[in-house]
CSV table of C-alpha atoms in Angstrom, one decimal:
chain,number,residue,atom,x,y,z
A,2,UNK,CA,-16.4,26.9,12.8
A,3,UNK,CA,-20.4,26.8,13.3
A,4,UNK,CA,-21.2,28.2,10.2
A,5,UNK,CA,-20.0,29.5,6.8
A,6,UNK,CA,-17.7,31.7,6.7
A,7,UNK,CA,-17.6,34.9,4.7
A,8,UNK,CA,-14.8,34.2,2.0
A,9,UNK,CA,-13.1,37.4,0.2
A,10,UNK,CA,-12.0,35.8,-3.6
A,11,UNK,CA,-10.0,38.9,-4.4
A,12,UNK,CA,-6.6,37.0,-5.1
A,13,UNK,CA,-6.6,33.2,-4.8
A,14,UNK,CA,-3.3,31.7,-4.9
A,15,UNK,CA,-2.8,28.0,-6.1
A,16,UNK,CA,0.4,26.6,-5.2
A,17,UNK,CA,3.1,24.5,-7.1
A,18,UNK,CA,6.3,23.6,-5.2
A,19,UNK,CA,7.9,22.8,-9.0
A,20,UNK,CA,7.1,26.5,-10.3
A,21,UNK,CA,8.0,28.3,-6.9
A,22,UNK,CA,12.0,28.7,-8.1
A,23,UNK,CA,13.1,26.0,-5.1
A,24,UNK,CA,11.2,28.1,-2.5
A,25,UNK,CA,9.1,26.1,0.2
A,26,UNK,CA,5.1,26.5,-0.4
A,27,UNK,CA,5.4,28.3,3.2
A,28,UNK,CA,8.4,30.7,2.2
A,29,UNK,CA,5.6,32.0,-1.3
A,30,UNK,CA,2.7,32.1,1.0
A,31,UNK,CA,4.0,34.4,3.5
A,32,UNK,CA,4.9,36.6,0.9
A,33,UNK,CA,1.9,36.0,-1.2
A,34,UNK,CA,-0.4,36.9,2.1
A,35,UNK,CA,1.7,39.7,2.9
A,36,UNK,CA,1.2,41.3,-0.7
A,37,UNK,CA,-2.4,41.0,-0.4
A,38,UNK,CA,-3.6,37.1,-1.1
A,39,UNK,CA,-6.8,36.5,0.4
A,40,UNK,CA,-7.4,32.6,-0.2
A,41,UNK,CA,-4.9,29.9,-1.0
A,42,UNK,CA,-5.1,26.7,-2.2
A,43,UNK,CA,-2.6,23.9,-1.5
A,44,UNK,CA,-2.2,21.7,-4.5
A,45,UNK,CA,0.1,18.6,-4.4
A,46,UNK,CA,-0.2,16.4,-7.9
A,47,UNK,CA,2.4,14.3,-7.5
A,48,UNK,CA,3.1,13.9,-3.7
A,49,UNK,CA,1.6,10.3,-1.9
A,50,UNK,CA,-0.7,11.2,0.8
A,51,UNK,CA,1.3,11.2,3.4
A,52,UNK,CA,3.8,14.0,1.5
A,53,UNK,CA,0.6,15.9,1.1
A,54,UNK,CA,-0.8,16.2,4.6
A,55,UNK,CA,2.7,17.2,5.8
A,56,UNK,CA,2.8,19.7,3.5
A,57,UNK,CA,-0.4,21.1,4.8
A,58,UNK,CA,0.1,21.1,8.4
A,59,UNK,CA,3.7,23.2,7.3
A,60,UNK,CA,1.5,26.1,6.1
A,61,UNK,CA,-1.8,25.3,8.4
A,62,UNK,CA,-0.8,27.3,11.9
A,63,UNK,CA,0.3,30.1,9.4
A,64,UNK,CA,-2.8,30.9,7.8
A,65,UNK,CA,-5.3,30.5,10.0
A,66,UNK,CA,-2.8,32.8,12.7
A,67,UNK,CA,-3.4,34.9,9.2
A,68,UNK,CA,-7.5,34.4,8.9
A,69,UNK,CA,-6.4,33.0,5.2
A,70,UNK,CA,-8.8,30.5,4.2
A,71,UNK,CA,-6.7,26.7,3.2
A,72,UNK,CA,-8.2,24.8,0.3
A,73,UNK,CA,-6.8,22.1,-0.6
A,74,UNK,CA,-7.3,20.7,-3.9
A,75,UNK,CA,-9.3,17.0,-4.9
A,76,UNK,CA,-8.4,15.1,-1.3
A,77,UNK,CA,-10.7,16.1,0.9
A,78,UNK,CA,-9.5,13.1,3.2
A,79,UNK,CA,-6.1,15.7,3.9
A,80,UNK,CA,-9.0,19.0,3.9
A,81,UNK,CA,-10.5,16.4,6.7
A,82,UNK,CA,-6.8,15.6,8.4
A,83,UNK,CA,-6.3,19.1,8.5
A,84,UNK,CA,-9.3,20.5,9.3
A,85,UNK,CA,-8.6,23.0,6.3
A,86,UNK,CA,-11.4,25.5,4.8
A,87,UNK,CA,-12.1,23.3,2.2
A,88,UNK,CA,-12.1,21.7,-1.0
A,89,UNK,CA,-11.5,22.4,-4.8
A,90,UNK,CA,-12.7,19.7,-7.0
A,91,UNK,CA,-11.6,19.6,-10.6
A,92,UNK,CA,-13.6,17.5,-13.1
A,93,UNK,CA,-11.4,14.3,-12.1
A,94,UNK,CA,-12.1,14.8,-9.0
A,95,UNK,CA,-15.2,13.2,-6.2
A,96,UNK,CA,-18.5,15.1,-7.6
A,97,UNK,CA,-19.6,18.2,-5.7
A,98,UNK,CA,-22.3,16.6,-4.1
A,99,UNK,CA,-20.3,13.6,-2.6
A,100,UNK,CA,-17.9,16.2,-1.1
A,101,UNK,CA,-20.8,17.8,0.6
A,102,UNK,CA,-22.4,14.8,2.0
A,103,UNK,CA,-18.7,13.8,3.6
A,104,UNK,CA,-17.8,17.7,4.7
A,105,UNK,CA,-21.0,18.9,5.4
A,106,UNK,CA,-23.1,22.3,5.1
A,107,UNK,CA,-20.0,24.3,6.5
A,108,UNK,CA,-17.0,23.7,4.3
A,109,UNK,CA,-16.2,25.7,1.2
A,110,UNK,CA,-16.5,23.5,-1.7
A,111,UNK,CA,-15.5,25.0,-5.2
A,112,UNK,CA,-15.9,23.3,-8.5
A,113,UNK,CA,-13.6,24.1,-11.9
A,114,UNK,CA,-15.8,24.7,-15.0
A,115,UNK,CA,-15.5,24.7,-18.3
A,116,UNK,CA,-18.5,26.3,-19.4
A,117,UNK,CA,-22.1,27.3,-18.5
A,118,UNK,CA,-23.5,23.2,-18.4
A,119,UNK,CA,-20.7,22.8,-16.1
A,120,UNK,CA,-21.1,25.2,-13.4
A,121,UNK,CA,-24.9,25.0,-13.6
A,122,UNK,CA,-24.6,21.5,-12.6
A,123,UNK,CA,-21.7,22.7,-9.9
A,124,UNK,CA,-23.7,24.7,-8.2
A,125,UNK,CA,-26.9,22.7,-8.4
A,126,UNK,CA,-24.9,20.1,-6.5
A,127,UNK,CA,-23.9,22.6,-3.8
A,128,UNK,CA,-20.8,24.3,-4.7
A,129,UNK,CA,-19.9,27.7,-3.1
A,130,UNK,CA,-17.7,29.2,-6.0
A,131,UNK,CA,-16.4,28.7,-9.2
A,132,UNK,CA,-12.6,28.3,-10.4
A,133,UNK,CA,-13.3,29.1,-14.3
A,134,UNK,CA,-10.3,27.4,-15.9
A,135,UNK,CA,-8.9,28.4,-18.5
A,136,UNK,CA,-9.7,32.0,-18.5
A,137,UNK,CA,-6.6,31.9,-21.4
A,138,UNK,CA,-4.3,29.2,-22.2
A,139,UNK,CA,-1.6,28.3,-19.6
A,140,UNK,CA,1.5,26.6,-19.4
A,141,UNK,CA,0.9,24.7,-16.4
A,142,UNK,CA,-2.4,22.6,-17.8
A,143,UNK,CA,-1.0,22.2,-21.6
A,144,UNK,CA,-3.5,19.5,-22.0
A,145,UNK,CA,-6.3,22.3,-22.3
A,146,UNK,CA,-6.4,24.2,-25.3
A,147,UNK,CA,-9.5,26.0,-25.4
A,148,UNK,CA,-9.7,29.0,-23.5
A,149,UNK,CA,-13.1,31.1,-21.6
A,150,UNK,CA,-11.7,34.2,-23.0
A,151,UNK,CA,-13.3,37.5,-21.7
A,152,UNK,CA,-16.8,37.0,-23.0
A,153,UNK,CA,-16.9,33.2,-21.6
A,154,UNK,CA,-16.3,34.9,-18.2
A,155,UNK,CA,-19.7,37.0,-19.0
A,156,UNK,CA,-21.8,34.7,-20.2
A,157,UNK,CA,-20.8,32.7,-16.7
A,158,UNK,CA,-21.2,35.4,-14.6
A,159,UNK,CA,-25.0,35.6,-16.5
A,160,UNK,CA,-25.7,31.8,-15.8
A,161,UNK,CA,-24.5,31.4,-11.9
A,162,UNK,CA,-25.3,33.3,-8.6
A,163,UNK,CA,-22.1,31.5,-6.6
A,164,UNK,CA,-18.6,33.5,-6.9
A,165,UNK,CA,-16.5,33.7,-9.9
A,166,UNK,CA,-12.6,32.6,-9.7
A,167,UNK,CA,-10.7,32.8,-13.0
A,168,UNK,CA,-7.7,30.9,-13.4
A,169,UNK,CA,-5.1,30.7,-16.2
A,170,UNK,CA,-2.7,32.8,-17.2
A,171,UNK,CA,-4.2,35.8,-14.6
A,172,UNK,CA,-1.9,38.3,-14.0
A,173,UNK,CA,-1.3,41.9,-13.5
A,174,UNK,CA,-2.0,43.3,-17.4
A,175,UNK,CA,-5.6,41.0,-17.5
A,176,UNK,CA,-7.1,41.4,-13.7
A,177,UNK,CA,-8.7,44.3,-14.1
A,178,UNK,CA,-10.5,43.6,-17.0
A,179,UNK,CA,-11.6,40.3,-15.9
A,180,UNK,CA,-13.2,41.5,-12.7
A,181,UNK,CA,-14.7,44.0,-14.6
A,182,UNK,CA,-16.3,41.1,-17.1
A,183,UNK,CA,-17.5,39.4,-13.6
A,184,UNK,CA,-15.0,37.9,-11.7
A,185,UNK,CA,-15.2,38.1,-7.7
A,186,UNK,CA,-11.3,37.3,-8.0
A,187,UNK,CA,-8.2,36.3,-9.8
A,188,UNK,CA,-6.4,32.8,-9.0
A,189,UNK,CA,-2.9,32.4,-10.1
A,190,UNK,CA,0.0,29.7,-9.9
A,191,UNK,CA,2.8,31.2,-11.5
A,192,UNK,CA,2.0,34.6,-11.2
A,193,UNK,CA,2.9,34.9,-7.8
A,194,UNK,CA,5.2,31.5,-7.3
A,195,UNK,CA,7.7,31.8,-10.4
A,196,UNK,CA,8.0,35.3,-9.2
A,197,UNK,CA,11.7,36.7,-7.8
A,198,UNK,CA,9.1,38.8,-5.1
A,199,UNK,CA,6.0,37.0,-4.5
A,200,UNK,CA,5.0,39.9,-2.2
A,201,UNK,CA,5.1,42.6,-5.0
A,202,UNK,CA,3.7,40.3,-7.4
A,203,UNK,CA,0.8,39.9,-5.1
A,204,UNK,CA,0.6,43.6,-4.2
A,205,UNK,CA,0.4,44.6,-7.9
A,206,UNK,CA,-2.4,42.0,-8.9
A,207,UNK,CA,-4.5,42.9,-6.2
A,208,UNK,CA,-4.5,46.3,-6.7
A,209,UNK,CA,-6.0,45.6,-10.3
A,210,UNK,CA,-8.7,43.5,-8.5
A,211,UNK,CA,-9.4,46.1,-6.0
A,212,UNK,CA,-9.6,48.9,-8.7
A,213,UNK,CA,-11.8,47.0,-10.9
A,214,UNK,CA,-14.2,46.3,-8.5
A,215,UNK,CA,-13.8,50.2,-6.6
A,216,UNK,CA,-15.5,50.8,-10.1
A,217,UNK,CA,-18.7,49.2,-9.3
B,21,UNK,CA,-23.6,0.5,11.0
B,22,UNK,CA,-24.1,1.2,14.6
B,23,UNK,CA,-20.8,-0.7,15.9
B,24,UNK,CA,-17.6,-1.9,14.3
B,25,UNK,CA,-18.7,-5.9,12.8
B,26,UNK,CA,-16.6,-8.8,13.3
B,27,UNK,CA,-14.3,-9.4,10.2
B,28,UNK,CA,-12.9,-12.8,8.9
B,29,UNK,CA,-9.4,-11.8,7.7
B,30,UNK,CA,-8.5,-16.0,6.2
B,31,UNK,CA,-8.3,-14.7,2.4
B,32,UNK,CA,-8.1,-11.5,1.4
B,33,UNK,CA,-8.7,-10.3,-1.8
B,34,UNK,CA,-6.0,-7.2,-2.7
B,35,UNK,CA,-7.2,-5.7,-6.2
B,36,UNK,CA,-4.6,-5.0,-9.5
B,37,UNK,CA,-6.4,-4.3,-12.6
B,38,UNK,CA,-3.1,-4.2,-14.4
B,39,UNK,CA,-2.6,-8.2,-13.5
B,40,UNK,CA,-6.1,-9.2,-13.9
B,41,UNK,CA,-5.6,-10.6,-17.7
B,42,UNK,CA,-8.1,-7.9,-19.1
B,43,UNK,CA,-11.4,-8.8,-16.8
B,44,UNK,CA,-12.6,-6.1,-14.9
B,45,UNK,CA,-12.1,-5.9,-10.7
B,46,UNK,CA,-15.8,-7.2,-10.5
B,47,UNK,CA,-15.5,-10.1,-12.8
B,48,UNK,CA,-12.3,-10.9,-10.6
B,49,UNK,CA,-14.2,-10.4,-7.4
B,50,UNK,CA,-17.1,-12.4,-8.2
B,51,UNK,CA,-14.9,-15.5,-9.2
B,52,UNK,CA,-13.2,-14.9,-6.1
B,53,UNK,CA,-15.9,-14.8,-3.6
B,54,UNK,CA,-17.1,-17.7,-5.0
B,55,UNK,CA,-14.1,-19.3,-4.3
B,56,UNK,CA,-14.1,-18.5,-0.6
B,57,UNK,CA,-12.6,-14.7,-0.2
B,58,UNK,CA,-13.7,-13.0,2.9
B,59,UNK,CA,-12.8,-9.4,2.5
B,60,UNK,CA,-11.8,-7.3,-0.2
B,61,UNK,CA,-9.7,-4.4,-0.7
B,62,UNK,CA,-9.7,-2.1,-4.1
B,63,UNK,CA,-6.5,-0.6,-4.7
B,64,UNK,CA,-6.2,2.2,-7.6
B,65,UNK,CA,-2.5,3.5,-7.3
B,66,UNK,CA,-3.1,5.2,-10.7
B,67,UNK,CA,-6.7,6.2,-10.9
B,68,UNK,CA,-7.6,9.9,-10.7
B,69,UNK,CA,-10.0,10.3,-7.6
B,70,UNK,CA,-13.0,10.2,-10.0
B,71,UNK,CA,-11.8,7.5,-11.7
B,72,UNK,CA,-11.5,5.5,-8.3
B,73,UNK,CA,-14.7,6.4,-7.0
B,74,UNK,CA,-16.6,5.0,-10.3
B,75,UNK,CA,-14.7,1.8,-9.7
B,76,UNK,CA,-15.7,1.6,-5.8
B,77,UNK,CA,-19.5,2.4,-7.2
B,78,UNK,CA,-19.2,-0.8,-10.0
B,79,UNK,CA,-18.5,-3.1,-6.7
B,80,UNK,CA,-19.9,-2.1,-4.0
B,81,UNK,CA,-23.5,-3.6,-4.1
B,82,UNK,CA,-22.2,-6.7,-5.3
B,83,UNK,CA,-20.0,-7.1,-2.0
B,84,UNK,CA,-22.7,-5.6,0.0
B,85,UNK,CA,-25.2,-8.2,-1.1
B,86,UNK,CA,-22.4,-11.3,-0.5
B,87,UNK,CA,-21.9,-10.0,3.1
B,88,UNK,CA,-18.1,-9.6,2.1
B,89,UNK,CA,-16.5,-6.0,3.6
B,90,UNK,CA,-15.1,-3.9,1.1
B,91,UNK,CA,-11.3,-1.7,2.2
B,92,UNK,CA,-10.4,1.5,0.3
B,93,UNK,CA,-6.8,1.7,-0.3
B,94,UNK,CA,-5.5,4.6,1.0
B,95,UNK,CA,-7.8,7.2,0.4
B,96,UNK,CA,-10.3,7.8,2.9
B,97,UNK,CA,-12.5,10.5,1.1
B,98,UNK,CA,-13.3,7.8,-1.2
B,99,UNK,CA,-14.0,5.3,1.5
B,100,UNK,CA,-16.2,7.8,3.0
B,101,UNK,CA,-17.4,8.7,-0.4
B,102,UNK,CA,-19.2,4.8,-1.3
B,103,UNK,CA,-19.3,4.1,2.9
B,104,UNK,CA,-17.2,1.4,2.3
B,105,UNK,CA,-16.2,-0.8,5.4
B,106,UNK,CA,-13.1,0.6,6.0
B,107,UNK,CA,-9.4,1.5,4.8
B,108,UNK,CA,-5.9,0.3,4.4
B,109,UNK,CA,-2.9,2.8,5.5
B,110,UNK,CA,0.7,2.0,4.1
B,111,UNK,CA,3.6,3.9,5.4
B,112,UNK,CA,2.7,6.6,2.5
B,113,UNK,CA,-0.5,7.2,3.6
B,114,UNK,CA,-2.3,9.3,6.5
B,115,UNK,CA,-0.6,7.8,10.1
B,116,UNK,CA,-3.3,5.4,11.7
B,117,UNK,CA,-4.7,8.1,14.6
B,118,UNK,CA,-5.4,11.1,12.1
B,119,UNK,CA,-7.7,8.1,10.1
B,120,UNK,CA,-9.4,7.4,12.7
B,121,UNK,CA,-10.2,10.2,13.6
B,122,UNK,CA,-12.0,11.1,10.5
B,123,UNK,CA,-13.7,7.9,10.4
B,124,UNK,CA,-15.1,7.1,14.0
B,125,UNK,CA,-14.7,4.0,15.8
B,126,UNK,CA,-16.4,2.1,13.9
B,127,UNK,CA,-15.0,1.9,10.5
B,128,UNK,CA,-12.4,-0.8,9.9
B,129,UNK,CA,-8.9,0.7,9.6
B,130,UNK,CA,-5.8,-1.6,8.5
B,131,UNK,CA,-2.1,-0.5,8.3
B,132,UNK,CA,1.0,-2.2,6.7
B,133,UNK,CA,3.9,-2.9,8.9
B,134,UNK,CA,7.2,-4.1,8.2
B,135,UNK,CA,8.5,-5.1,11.4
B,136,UNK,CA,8.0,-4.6,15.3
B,137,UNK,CA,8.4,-1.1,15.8
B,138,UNK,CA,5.8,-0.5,13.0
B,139,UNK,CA,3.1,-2.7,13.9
B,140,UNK,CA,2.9,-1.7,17.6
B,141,UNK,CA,3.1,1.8,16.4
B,142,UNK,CA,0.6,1.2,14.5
B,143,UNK,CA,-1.8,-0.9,17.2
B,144,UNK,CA,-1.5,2.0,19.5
B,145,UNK,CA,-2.7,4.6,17.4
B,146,UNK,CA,-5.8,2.8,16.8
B,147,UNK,CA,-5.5,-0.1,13.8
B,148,UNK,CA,-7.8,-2.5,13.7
B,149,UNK,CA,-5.4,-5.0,11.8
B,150,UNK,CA,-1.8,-5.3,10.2
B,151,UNK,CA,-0.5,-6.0,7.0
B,152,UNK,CA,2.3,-7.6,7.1
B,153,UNK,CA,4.6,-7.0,4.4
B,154,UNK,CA,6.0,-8.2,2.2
B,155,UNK,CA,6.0,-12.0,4.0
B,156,UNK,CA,8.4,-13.2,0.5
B,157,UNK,CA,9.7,-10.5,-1.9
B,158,UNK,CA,7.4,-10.1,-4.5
B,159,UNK,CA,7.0,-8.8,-8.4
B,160,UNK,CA,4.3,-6.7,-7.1
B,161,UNK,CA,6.0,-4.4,-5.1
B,162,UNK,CA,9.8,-4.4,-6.7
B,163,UNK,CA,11.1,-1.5,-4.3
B,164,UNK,CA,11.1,-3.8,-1.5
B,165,UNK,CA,13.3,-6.6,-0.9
B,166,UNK,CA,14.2,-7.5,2.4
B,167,UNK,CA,11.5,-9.7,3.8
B,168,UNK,CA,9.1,-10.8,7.3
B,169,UNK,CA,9.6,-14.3,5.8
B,170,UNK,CA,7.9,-16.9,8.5
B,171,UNK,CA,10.2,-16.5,11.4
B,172,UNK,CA,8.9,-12.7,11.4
B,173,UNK,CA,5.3,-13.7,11.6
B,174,UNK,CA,6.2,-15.1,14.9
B,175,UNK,CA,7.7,-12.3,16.5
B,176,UNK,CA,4.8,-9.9,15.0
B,177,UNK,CA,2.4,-12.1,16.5
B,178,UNK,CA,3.7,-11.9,20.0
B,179,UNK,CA,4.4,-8.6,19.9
B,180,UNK,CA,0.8,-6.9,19.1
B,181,UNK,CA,-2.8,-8.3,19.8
B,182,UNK,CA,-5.1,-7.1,16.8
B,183,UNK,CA,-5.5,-9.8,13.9
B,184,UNK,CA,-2.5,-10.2,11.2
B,185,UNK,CA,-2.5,-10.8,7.2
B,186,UNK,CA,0.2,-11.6,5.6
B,187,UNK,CA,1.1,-10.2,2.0
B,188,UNK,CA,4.0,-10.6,-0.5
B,189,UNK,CA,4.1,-13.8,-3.1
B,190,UNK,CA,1.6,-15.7,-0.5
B,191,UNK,CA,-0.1,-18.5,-2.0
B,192,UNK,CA,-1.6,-22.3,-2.1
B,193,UNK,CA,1.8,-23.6,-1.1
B,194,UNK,CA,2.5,-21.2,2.1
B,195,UNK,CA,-0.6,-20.1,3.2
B,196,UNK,CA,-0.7,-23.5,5.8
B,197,UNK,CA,2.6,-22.6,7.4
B,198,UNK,CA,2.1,-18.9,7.4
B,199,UNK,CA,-1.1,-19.4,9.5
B,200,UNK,CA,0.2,-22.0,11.5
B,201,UNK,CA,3.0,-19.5,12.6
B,202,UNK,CA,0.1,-16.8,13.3
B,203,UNK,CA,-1.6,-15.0,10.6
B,204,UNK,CA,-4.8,-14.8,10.8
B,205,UNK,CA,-5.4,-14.7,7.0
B,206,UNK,CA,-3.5,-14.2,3.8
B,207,UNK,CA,-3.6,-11.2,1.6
B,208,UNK,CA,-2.9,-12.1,-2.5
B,209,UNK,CA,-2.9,-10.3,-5.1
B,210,UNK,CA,-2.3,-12.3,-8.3
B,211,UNK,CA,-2.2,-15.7,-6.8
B,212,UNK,CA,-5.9,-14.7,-7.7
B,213,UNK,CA,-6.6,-11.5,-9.7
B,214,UNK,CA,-3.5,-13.3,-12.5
B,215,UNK,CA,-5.2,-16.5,-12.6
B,216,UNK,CA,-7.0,-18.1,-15.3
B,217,UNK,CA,-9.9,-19.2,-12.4
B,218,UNK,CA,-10.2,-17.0,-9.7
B,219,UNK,CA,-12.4,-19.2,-8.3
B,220,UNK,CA,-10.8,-22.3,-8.5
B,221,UNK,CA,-7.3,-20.5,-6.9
B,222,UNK,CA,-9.1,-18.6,-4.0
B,223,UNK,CA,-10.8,-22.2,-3.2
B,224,UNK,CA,-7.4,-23.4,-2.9
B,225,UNK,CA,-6.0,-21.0,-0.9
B,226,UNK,CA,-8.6,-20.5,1.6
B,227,UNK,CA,-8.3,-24.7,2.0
B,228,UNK,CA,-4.9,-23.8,3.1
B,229,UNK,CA,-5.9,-21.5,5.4
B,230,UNK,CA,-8.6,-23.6,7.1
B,231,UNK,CA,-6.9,-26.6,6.9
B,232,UNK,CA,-4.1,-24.7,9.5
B,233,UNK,CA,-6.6,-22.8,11.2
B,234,UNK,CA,-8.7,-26.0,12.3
B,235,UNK,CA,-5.5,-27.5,13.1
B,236,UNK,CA,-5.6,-25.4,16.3
């Protein structure tokens, strides 16, 4: 594309092929998109490279036939292989502003944060939104403890002009309120992939995002 | 730079941090320049992308100042990230034409075969040299056993055109007969990096190599 595109962070899924219940990333995105995901990020810990860009040319033809933004999370030499969306870059990742010099002005870069140093510095080096991690405590990062907690998610909103992703244990019961505290959207893992119908999980989440922010 | 440079492949230094007795990947570099290596690859199987990157940075001057080309293993963002010279693609990694297309002509871009079908695969879709491997079986890389051994270098070297290293337990005592038979250098791993003198055991090697290579 020639220029940025407008990105709708409503419902962000992040995907994990050990939590999706033996179901191909593409067989949970489908669903996901049909229930109402707007953005989805492909994230492959443990696959080599190779495993990782096959996995994103699987879902690729899908998405963008669906005008889904792909982000794919810490290589941007597969976001690059792909031509995907983007990027996510977690704090062991390549620094914001070294993705941006390699992908240029037009690819969406998001950064996780912590707290308000880290995304001040994120966005000073260029990124376009925010994953906020860990709204609450997860079991899929176990190694992080501490949590952002409602109020974090204010005093971030207060501190940064980019969009607001939350991620960690999101779901249905906690959306609402969330994107009432400041979120622009919700981005879950197994929320939508451990679920026996991704599509309804998907639907229901959504429709706490899309209330929350009707109120407005 | 403007146009891909001319690379002498006679000793190439592969980088192990686990099997470098405790010095750090520039300690073991500088030794080994000294002693005579002409290119150098940093490999960082278990590095987190950050992690990686901050190693390519702690390097990359130093070989830039000694002339000597510096090869990312694997992971072209981070290639792209320090403008290193180029990469190395194993089997693993992204094929040979999706690499190239990320990185231009001019960048160099190395791929390990095994045999014929993989090293003129792997000319054709744009490599600028092979590794060849493993020449001997190894401790380095236990999962393979079956070997080129020096009979295979032959029939790699008539089969495809672009320059050929050789790497798998090559050292001081094999390095004559493998160039003889039509490397054009020898990659090692710890027949340096494991060495009390890098220095003194890249000086030795790259005799080797010379010593066939003038016998021409």
């Amino acid at each position: 594309m020639s220029e940025k595109q407008k990105v709708d962070y409503s419902l962000y899924l992040v995907t994990d092929r050990a939590l999706s219940l033996g179901r191909s990333n593409l067989e949970v995105i489908e669903a996901a998109v049909s229930g109402g995901v707007t953005l989805v990020q492909l994230r492959e810990k443990e696959a080599s490279t190779q495993e990782f860009y096959q996995e994103g040319l699987k879902i690729k033809d899908y998405l963008e036939a669906a005008h889904i933004p792909l982000i794919i999370n810490d290589r941007i030499d597969i976001a690059l292989a792909l031509d995907a969306d983007g990027v996510h870059l977690g704090q062991e990742d390549l620094p914001v502003d070294a993705a941006r010099k390699i992908l240029g002005p037009h690819k969406i870069i998001g950064a996780s944060a912590f707290n308000v140093e880290e995304a001040v510095a994120a966005e000073s080096r260029g990124a376009d939104y925010l994953g906020l991690s860990p709204i609450f405590v997860t079991g899929t990062k176990p190694e992080l403890v501490a949590e952002i907690g409602m109020k974090g998610i204010s005093s971030l909103r207060r501190a940064v002009k980019i969009p607001l992703v939350g991620i960690g244990s999101m779901n249905q019961s906690n959306a609402y309120e969330a994107v009432k505290m400041g979120l622009d959207g919700v981005a879950v893992v197994s929320a939508i992939c451990s679920q026996e119908d991704p599509k309804a999980a998907a639907a229901a989440i959504k429709a706490e995002v899309l209330r929350a922010k009707e109120s407005f």
